mmCIF file of C-alpha atoms and ligand atoms in Angstrom:
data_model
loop_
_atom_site.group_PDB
_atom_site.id
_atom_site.type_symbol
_atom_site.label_atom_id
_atom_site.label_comp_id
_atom_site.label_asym_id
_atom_site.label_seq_id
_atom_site.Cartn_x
_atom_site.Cartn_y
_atom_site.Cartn_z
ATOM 1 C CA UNK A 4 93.438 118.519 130.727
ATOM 2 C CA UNK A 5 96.244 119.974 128.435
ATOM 3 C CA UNK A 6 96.335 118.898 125.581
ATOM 4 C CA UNK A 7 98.885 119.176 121.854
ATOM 5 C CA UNK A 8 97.560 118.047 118.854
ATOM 6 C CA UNK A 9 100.404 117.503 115.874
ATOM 7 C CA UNK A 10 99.037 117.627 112.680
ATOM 8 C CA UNK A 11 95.454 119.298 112.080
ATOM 9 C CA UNK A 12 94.361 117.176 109.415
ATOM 10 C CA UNK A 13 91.399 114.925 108.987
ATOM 11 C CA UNK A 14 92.074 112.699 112.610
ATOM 12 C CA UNK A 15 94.155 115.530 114.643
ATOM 13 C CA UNK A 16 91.094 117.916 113.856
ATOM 14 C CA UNK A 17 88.763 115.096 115.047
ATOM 15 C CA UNK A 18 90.384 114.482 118.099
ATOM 16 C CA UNK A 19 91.360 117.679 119.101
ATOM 17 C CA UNK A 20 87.552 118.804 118.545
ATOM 18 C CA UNK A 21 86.255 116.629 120.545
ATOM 19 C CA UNK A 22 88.616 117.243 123.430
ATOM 20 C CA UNK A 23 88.095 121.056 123.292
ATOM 21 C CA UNK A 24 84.680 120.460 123.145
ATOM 22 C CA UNK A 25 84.499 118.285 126.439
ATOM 23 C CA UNK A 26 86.338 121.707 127.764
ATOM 24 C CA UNK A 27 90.126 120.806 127.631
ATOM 25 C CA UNK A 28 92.723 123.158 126.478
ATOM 26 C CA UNK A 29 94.178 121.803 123.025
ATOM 27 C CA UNK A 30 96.701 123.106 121.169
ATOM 28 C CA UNK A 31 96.912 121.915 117.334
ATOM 29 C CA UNK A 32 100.231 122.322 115.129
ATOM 30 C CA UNK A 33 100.126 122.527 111.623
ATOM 31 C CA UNK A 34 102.391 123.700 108.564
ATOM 32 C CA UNK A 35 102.371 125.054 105.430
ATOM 33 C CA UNK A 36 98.830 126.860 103.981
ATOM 34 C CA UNK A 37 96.845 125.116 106.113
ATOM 35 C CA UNK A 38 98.795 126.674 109.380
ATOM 36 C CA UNK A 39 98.363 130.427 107.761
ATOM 37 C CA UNK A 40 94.413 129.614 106.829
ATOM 38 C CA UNK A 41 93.478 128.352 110.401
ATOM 39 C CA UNK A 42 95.596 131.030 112.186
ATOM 40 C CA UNK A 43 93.211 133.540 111.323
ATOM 41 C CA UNK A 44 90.186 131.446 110.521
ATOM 42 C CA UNK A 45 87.514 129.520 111.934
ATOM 43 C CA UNK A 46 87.614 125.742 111.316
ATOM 44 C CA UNK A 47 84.391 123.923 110.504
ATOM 45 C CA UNK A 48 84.316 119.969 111.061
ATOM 46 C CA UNK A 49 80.846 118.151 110.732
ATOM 47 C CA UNK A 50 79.792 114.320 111.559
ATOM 48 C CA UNK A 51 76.571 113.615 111.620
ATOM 49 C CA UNK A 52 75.979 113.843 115.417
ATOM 50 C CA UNK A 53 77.261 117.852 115.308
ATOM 51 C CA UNK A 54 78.808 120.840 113.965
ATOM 52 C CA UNK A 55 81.583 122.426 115.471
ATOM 53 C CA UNK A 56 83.192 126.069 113.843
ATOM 54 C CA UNK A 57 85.311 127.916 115.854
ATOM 55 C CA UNK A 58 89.003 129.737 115.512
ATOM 56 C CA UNK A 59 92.106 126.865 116.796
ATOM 57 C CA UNK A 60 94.663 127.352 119.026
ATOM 58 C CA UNK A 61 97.399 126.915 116.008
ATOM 59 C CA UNK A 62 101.189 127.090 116.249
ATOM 60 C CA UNK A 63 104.006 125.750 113.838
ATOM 61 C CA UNK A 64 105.911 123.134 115.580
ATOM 62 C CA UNK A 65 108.892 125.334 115.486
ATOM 63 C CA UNK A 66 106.473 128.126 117.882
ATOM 64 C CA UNK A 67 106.303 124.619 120.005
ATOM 65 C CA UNK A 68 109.741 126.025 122.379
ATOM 66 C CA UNK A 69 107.286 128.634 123.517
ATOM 67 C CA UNK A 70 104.841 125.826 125.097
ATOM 68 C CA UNK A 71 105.885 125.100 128.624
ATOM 69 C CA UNK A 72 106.095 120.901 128.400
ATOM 70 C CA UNK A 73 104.806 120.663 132.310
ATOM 71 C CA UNK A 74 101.259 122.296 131.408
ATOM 72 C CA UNK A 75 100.799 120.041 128.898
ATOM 73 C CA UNK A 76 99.456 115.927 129.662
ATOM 74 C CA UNK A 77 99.752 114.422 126.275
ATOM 75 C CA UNK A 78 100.519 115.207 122.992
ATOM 76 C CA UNK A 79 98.817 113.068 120.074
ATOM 77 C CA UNK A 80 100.802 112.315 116.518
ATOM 78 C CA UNK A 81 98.096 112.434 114.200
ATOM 79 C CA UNK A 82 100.201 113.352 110.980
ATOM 80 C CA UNK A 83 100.884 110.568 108.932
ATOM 81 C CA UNK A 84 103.338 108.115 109.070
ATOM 82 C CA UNK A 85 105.786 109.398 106.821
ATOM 83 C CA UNK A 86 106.098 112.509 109.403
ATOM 84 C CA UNK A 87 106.544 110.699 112.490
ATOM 85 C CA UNK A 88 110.664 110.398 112.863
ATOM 86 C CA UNK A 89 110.991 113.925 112.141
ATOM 87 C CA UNK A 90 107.705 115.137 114.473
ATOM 88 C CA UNK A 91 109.640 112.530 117.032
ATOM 89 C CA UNK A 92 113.159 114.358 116.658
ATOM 90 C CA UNK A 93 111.595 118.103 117.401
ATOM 91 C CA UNK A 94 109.398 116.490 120.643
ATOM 92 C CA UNK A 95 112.851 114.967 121.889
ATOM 93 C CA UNK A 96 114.267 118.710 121.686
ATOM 94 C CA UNK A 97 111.613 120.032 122.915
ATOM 95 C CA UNK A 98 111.540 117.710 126.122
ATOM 96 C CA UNK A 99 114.982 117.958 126.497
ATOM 97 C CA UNK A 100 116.101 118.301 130.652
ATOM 98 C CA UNK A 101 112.766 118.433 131.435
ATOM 99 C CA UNK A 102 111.793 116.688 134.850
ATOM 100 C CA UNK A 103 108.068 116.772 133.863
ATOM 101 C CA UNK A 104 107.121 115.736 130.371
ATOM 102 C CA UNK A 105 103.831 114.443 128.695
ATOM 103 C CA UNK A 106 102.492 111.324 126.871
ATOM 104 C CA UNK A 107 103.538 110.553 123.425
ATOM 105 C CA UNK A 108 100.359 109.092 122.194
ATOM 106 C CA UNK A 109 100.258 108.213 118.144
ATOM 107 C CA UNK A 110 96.877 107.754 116.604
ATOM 108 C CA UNK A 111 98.567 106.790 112.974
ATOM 109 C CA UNK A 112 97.776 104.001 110.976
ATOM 110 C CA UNK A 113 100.634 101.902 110.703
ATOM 111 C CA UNK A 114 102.470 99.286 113.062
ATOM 112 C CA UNK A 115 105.849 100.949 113.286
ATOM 113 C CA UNK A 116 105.381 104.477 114.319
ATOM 114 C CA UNK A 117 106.115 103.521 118.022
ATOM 115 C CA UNK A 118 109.492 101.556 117.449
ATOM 116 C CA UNK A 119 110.199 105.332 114.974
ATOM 117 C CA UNK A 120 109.110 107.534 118.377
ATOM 118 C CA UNK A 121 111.046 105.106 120.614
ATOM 119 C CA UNK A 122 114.347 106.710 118.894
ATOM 120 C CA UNK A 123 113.684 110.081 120.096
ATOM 121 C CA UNK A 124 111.511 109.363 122.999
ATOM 122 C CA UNK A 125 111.404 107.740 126.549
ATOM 123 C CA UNK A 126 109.247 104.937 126.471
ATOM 124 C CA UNK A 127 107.221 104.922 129.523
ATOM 125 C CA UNK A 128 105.566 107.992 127.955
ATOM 126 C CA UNK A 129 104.596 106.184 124.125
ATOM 127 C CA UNK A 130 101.474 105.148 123.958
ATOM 128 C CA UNK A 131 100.898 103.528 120.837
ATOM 129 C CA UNK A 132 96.981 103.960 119.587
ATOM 130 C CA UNK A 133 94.442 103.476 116.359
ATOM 131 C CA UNK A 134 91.360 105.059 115.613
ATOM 132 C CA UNK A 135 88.650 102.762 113.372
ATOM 133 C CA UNK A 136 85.746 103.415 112.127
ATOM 134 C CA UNK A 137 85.800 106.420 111.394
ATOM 135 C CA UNK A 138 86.637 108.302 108.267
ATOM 136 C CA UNK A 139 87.741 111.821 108.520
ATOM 137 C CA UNK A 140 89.126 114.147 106.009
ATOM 138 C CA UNK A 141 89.955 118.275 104.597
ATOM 139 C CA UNK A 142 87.128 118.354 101.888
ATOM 140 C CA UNK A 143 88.754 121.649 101.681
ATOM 141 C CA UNK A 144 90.819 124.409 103.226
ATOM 142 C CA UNK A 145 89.094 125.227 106.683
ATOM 143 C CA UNK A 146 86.557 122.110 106.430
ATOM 144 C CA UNK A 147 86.731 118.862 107.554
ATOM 145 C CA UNK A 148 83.940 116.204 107.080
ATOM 146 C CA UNK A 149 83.866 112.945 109.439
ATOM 147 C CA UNK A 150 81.833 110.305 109.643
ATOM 148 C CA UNK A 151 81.969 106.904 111.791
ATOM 149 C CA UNK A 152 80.823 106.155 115.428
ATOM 150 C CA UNK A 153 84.477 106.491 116.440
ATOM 151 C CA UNK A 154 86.926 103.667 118.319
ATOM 152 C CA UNK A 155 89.766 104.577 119.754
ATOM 153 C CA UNK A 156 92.453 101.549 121.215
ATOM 154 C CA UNK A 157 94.822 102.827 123.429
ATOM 155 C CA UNK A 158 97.732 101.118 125.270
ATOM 156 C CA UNK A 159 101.461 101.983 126.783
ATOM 157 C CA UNK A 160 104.064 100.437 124.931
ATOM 158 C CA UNK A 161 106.378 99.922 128.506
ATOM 159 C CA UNK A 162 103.726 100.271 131.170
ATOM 160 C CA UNK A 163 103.749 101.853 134.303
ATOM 161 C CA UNK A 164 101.537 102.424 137.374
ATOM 162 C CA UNK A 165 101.249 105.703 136.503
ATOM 163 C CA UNK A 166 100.907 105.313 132.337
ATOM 164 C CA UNK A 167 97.847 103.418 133.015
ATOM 165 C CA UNK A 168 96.491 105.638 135.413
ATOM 166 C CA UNK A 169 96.980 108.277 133.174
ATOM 167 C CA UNK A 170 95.007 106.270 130.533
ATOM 168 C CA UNK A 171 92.169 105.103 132.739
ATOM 169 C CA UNK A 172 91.814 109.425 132.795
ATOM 170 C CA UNK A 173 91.924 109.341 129.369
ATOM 171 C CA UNK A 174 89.293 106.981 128.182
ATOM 172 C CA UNK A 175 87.013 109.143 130.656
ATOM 173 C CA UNK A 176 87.534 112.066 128.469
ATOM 174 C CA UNK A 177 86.783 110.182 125.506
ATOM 175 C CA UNK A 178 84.169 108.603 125.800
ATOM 176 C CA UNK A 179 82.439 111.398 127.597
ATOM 177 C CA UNK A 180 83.094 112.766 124.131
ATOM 178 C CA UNK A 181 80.415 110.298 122.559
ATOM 179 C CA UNK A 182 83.627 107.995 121.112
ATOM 180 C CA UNK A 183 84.682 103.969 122.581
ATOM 181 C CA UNK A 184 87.896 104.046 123.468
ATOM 182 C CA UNK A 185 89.283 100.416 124.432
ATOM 183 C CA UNK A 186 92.449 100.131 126.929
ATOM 184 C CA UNK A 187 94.342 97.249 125.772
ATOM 185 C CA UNK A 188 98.137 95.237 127.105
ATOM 186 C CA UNK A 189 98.482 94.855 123.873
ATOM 187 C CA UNK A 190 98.679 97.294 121.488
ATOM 188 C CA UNK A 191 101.211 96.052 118.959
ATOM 189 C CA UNK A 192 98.323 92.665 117.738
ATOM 190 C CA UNK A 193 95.828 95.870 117.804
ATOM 191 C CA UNK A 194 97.744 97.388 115.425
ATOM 192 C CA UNK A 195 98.158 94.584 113.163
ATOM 193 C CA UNK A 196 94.713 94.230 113.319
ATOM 194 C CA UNK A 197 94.008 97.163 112.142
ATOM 195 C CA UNK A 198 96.701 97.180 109.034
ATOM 196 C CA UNK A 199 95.108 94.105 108.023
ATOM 197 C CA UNK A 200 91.838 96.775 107.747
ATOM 198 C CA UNK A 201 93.878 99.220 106.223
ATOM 199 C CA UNK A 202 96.148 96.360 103.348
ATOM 200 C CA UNK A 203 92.410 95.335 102.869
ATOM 201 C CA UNK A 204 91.094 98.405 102.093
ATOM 202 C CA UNK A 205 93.162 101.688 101.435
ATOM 203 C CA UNK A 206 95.358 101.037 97.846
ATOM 204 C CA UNK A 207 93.366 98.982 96.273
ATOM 205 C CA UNK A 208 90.394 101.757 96.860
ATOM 206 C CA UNK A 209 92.882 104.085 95.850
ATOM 207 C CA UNK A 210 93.880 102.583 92.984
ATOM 208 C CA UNK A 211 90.173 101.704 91.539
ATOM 209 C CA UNK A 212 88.863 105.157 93.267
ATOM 210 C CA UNK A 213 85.804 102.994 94.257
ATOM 211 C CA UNK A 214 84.435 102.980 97.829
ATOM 212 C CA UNK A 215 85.366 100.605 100.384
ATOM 213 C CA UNK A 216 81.946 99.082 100.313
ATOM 214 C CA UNK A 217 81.493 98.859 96.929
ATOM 215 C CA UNK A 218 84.413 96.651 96.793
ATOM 216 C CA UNK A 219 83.554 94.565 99.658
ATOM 217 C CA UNK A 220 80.243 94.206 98.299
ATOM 218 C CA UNK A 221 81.276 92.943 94.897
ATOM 219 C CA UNK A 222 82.092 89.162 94.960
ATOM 220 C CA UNK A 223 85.290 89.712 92.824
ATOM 221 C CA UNK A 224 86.581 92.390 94.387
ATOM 222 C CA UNK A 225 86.068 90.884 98.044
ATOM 223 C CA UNK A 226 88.104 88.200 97.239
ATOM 224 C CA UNK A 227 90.407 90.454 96.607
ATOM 225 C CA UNK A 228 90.436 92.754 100.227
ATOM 226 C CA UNK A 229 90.021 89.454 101.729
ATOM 227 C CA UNK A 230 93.510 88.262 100.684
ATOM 228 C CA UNK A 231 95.312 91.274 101.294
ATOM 229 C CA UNK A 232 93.915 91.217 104.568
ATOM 230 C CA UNK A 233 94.979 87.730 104.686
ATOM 231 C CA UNK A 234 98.574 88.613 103.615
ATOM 232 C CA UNK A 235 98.668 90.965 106.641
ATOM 233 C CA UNK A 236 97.737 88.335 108.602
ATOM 234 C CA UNK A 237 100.713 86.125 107.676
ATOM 235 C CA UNK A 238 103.482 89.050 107.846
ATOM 236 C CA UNK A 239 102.238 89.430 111.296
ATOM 237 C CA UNK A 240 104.283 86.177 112.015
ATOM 238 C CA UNK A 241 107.694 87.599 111.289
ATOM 239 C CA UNK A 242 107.100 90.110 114.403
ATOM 240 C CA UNK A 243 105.853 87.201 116.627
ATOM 241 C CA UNK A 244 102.635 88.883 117.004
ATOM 242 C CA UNK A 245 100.519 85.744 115.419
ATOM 243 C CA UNK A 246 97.043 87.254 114.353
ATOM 244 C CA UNK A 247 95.268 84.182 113.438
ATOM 245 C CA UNK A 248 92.712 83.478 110.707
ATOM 246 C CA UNK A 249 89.646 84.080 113.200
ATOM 247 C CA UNK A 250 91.665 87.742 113.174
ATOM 248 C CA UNK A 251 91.427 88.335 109.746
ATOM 249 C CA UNK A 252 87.836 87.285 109.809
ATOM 250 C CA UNK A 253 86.876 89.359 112.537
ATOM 251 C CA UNK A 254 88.355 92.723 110.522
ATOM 252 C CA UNK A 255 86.541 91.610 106.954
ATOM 253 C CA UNK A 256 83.448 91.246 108.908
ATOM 254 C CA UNK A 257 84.235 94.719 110.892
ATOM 255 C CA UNK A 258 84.931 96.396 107.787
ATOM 256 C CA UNK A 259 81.802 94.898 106.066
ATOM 257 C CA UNK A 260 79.486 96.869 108.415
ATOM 258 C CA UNK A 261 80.925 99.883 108.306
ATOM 259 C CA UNK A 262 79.900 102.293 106.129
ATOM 260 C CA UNK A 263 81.322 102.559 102.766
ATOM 261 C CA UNK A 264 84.055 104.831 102.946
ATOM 262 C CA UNK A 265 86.619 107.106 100.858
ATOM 263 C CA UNK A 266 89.981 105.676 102.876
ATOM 264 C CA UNK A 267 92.836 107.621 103.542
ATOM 265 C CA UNK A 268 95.200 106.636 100.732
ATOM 266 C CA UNK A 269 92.568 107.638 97.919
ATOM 267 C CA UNK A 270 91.881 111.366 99.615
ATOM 268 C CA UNK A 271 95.592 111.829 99.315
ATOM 269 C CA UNK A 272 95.750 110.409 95.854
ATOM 270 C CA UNK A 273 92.733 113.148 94.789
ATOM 271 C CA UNK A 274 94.927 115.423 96.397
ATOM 272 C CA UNK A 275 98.266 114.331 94.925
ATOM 273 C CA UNK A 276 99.913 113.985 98.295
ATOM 274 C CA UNK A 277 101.947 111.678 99.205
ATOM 275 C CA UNK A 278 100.855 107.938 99.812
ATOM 276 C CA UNK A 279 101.474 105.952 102.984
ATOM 277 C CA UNK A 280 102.285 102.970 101.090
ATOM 278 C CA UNK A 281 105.611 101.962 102.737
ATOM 279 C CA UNK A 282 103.728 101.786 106.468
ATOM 280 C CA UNK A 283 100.719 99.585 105.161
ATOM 281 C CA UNK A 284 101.653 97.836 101.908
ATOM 282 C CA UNK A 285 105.322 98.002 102.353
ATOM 283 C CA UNK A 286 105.826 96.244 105.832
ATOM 284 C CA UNK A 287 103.482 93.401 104.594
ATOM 285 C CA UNK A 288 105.609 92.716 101.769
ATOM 286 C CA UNK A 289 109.078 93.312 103.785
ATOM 287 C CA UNK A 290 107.295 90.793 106.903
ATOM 288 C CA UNK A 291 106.284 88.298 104.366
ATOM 289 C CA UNK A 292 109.839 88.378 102.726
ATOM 290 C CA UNK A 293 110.947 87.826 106.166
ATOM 291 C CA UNK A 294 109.722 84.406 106.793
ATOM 292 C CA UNK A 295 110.612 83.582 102.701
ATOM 293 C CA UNK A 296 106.804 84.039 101.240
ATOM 294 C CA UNK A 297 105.503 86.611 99.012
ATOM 295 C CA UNK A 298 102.865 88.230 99.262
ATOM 296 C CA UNK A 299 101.310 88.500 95.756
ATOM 297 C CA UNK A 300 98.592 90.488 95.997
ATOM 298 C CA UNK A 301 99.834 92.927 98.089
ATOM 299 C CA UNK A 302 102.412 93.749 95.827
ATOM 300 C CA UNK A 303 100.290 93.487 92.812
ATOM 301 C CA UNK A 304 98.309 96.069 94.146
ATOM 302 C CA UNK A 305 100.721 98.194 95.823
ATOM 303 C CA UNK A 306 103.027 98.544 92.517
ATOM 304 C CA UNK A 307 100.715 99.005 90.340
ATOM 305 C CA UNK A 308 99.023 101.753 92.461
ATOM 306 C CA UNK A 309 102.417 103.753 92.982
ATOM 307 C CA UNK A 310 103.431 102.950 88.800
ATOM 308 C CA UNK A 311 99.842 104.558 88.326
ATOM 309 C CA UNK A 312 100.479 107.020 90.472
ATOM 310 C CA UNK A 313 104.104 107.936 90.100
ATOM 311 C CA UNK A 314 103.078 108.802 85.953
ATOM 312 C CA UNK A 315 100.040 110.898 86.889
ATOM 313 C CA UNK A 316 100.771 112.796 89.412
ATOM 314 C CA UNK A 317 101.697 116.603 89.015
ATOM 315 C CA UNK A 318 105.071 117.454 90.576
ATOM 316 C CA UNK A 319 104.852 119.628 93.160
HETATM 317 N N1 NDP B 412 91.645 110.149 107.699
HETATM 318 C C1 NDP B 412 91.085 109.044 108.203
HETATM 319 O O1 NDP B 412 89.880 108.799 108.068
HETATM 320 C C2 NDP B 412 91.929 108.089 108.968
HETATM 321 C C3 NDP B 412 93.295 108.251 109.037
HETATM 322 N N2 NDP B 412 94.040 107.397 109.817
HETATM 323 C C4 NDP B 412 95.476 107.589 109.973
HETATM 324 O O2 NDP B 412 95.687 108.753 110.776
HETATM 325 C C5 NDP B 412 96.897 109.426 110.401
HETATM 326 C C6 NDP B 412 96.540 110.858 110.002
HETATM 327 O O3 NDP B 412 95.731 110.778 108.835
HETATM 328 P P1 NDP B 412 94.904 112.004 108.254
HETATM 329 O O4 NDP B 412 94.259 112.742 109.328
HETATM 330 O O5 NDP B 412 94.089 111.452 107.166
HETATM 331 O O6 NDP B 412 96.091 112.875 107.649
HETATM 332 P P2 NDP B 412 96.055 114.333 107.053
HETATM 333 O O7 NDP B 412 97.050 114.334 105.965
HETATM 334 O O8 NDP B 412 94.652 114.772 106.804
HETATM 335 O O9 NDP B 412 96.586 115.202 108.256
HETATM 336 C C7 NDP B 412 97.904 115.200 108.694
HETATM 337 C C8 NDP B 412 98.285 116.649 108.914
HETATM 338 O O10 NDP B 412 99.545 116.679 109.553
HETATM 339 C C9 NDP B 412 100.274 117.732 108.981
HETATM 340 N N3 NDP B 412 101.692 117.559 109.275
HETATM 341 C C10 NDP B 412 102.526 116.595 108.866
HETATM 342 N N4 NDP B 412 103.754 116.804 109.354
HETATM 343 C C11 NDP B 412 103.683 117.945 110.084
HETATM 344 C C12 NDP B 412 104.639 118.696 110.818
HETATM 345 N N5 NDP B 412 105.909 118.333 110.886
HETATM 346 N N6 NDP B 412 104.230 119.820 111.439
HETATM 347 C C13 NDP B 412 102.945 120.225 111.370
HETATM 348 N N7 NDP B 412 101.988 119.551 110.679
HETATM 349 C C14 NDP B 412 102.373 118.428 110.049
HETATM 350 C C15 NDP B 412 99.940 117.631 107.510
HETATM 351 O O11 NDP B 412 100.321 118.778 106.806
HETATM 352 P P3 NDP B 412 100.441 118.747 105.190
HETATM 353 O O12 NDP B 412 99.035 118.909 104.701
HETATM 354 O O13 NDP B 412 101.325 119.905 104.893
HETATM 355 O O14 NDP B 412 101.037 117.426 104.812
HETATM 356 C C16 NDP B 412 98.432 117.408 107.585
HETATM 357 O O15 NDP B 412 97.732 118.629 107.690
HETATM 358 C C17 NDP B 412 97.475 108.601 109.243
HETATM 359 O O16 NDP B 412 98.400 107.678 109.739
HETATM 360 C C18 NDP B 412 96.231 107.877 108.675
HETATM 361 O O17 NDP B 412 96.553 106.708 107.994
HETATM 362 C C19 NDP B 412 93.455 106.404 110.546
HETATM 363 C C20 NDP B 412 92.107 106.200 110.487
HETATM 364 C C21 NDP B 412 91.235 106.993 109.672
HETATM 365 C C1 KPL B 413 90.144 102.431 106.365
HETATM 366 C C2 KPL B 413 90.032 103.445 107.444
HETATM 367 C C3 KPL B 413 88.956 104.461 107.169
HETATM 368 C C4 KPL B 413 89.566 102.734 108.720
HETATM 369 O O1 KPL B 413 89.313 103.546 109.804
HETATM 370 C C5 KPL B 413 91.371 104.096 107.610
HETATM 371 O O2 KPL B 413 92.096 103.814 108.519
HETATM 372 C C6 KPL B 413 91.875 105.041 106.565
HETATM 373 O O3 KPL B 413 91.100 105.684 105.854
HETATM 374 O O4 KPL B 413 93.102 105.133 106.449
#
């Protein structure tokens, strides 16, 4: 299969790794240093099942007019989710009066990249989609480190016959690839479920700079990740989506065997990029407000992280 990877970070690396090592054709897109360093160098990525180095496939996504949109069968967002209207703006341009065009299929965290892509994009083709347990990230320019047995859920935000063929195909690849991917008619409650993993885990680790186990470990702390998760839980209701307490006790308990992790939010901290605050923390607090509650740890957490961070960081 043909394959177009946007963003060749920590996840689009992963993914697209595994794909061109199962034999497909992948294309990755990148910007900025990173695009000029793995344009004429080899990337490594290691998990502790194997070690791939080799030289990427790597365009900008401006080079992206060049691609011909019927080779290709899906294209997978993997920047993060501050990226996705404009990524979503240059794939409608790019599609544009084309009879043939691919899936759309985001792997962000977050629970509203597939209402952003639905602006740009034709639904049939969005597939919204989470990876979990896994943790996967640039250590530095060139490497990438992963570890996690890898879950992918996958489902079509406006299903047809052939969208779910399409992803039947799909979860073959993957999981020939040594990852689980789950096919789901839900995908927006699998997406909540995973932001209550990610308003759980990823400021508040941020913010401490401890691991996610070490908090979830640590009686007073876990009280903590528990109500945040909570508090995802309840903003959940202002979307009609409902996740229930069993739901919230299902993702602590998920999260509790996985291995203690560096999330997201804290490599881009260490890194002084830009936070994804506003997708996790932010639509908590803005659901919540919705139905007239607060939610007080969230925001607790989440300001005091981006005060914090807003007085250390170096301006770019
Ligand atoms: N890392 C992890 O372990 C996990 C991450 N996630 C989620 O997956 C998503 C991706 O995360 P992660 O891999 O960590 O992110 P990274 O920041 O490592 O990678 C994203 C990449 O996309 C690039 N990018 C952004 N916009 C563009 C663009 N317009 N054109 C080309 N390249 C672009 C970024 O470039 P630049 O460096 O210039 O910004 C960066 O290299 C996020 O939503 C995250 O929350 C989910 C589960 C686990
Ligand atoms: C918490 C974690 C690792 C779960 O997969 C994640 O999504 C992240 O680091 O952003």
């Amino acid at each position: 299969m043909n394959f177009i990877i946007i963003g060749a970070g920590g996840v689009g690396s992963f993914y697209g790794v595994k794909l061109l090592m199962q034999g497909h054709n992948v294309k990755f897109i990148a910007r900025g240093e990173n695009l000029k360093y793995l344009k004429n160098n080899k990337l490594k990525l290691t998990h502790p099942d194997f070690i791939f180095e080799d030289y990427l496939d790597v365009i900008s996504i401006n080079e992206l007019k060049l691609v011909d949109v019927n080779s290709i069968d899906a294209v997978f967002i993997a920047t993060k989710s501050m990226s996705t209207n404009e990524v979503s703006e240059k794939l409608s341009l790019w599609i544009k009066n084309k009879n043939k065009i691919p899936y759309f299929i985001s792997l962000q965290n977050g629970v509203e990249n597939e209402d952003k892509m639905a602006n740009y994009l034709p639904k049939e083709f969005i597939i919204g989609g989470l990876t979990r347990l896994i943790a996967v990230h640039i250590i530095k320019q060139g490497f990438v480190e992963a570890v996690g047995e890898v879950q992918t859920i996958l489902g079509s935000i406006k299903p047809t016959k052939h969208s779910q063929e399409f992803l039947e195909k799909l979860k073959i690849e993957l999981d020939n690839a040594n990852t689980t991917t789950i096919l789901t008619n839900n995908i927006k409650l699998e997406l909540w479920k995973k932001l209550i993993i990610n308003n759980g885990v990823n400021a508040i680790c941020a913010l401490l700079e401890e691991k996610s186990g070490t908090l979830i470990n640590k009686k007073e702390t876990s009280i903590l990740v528990y109500n945040l998760m909570k508090e995802a839980g309840l903003a959940s209701h202002a979307v009609k989506v409902n996740i229930s307490e069993s739901d919230v006790d299902e993702m602590f308990e998920l999260m509790k065997k996985f291995e203690s992790i560096v999330p997201s939010m804290w490599v881009d901290k260490k890194n002084n990029r830009d936070l994804e605050l506003d997708d996790i923390c932010g639509v908590v607090i803005k659901n919540c407000e919705k139905q007239g509650l607060d939610a007080p740890y969230t925001r607790t957490i989440a300001t005091i992280l981006h005060m914090q961070y807003s007085k250390s960081r170096v301006k770019k």
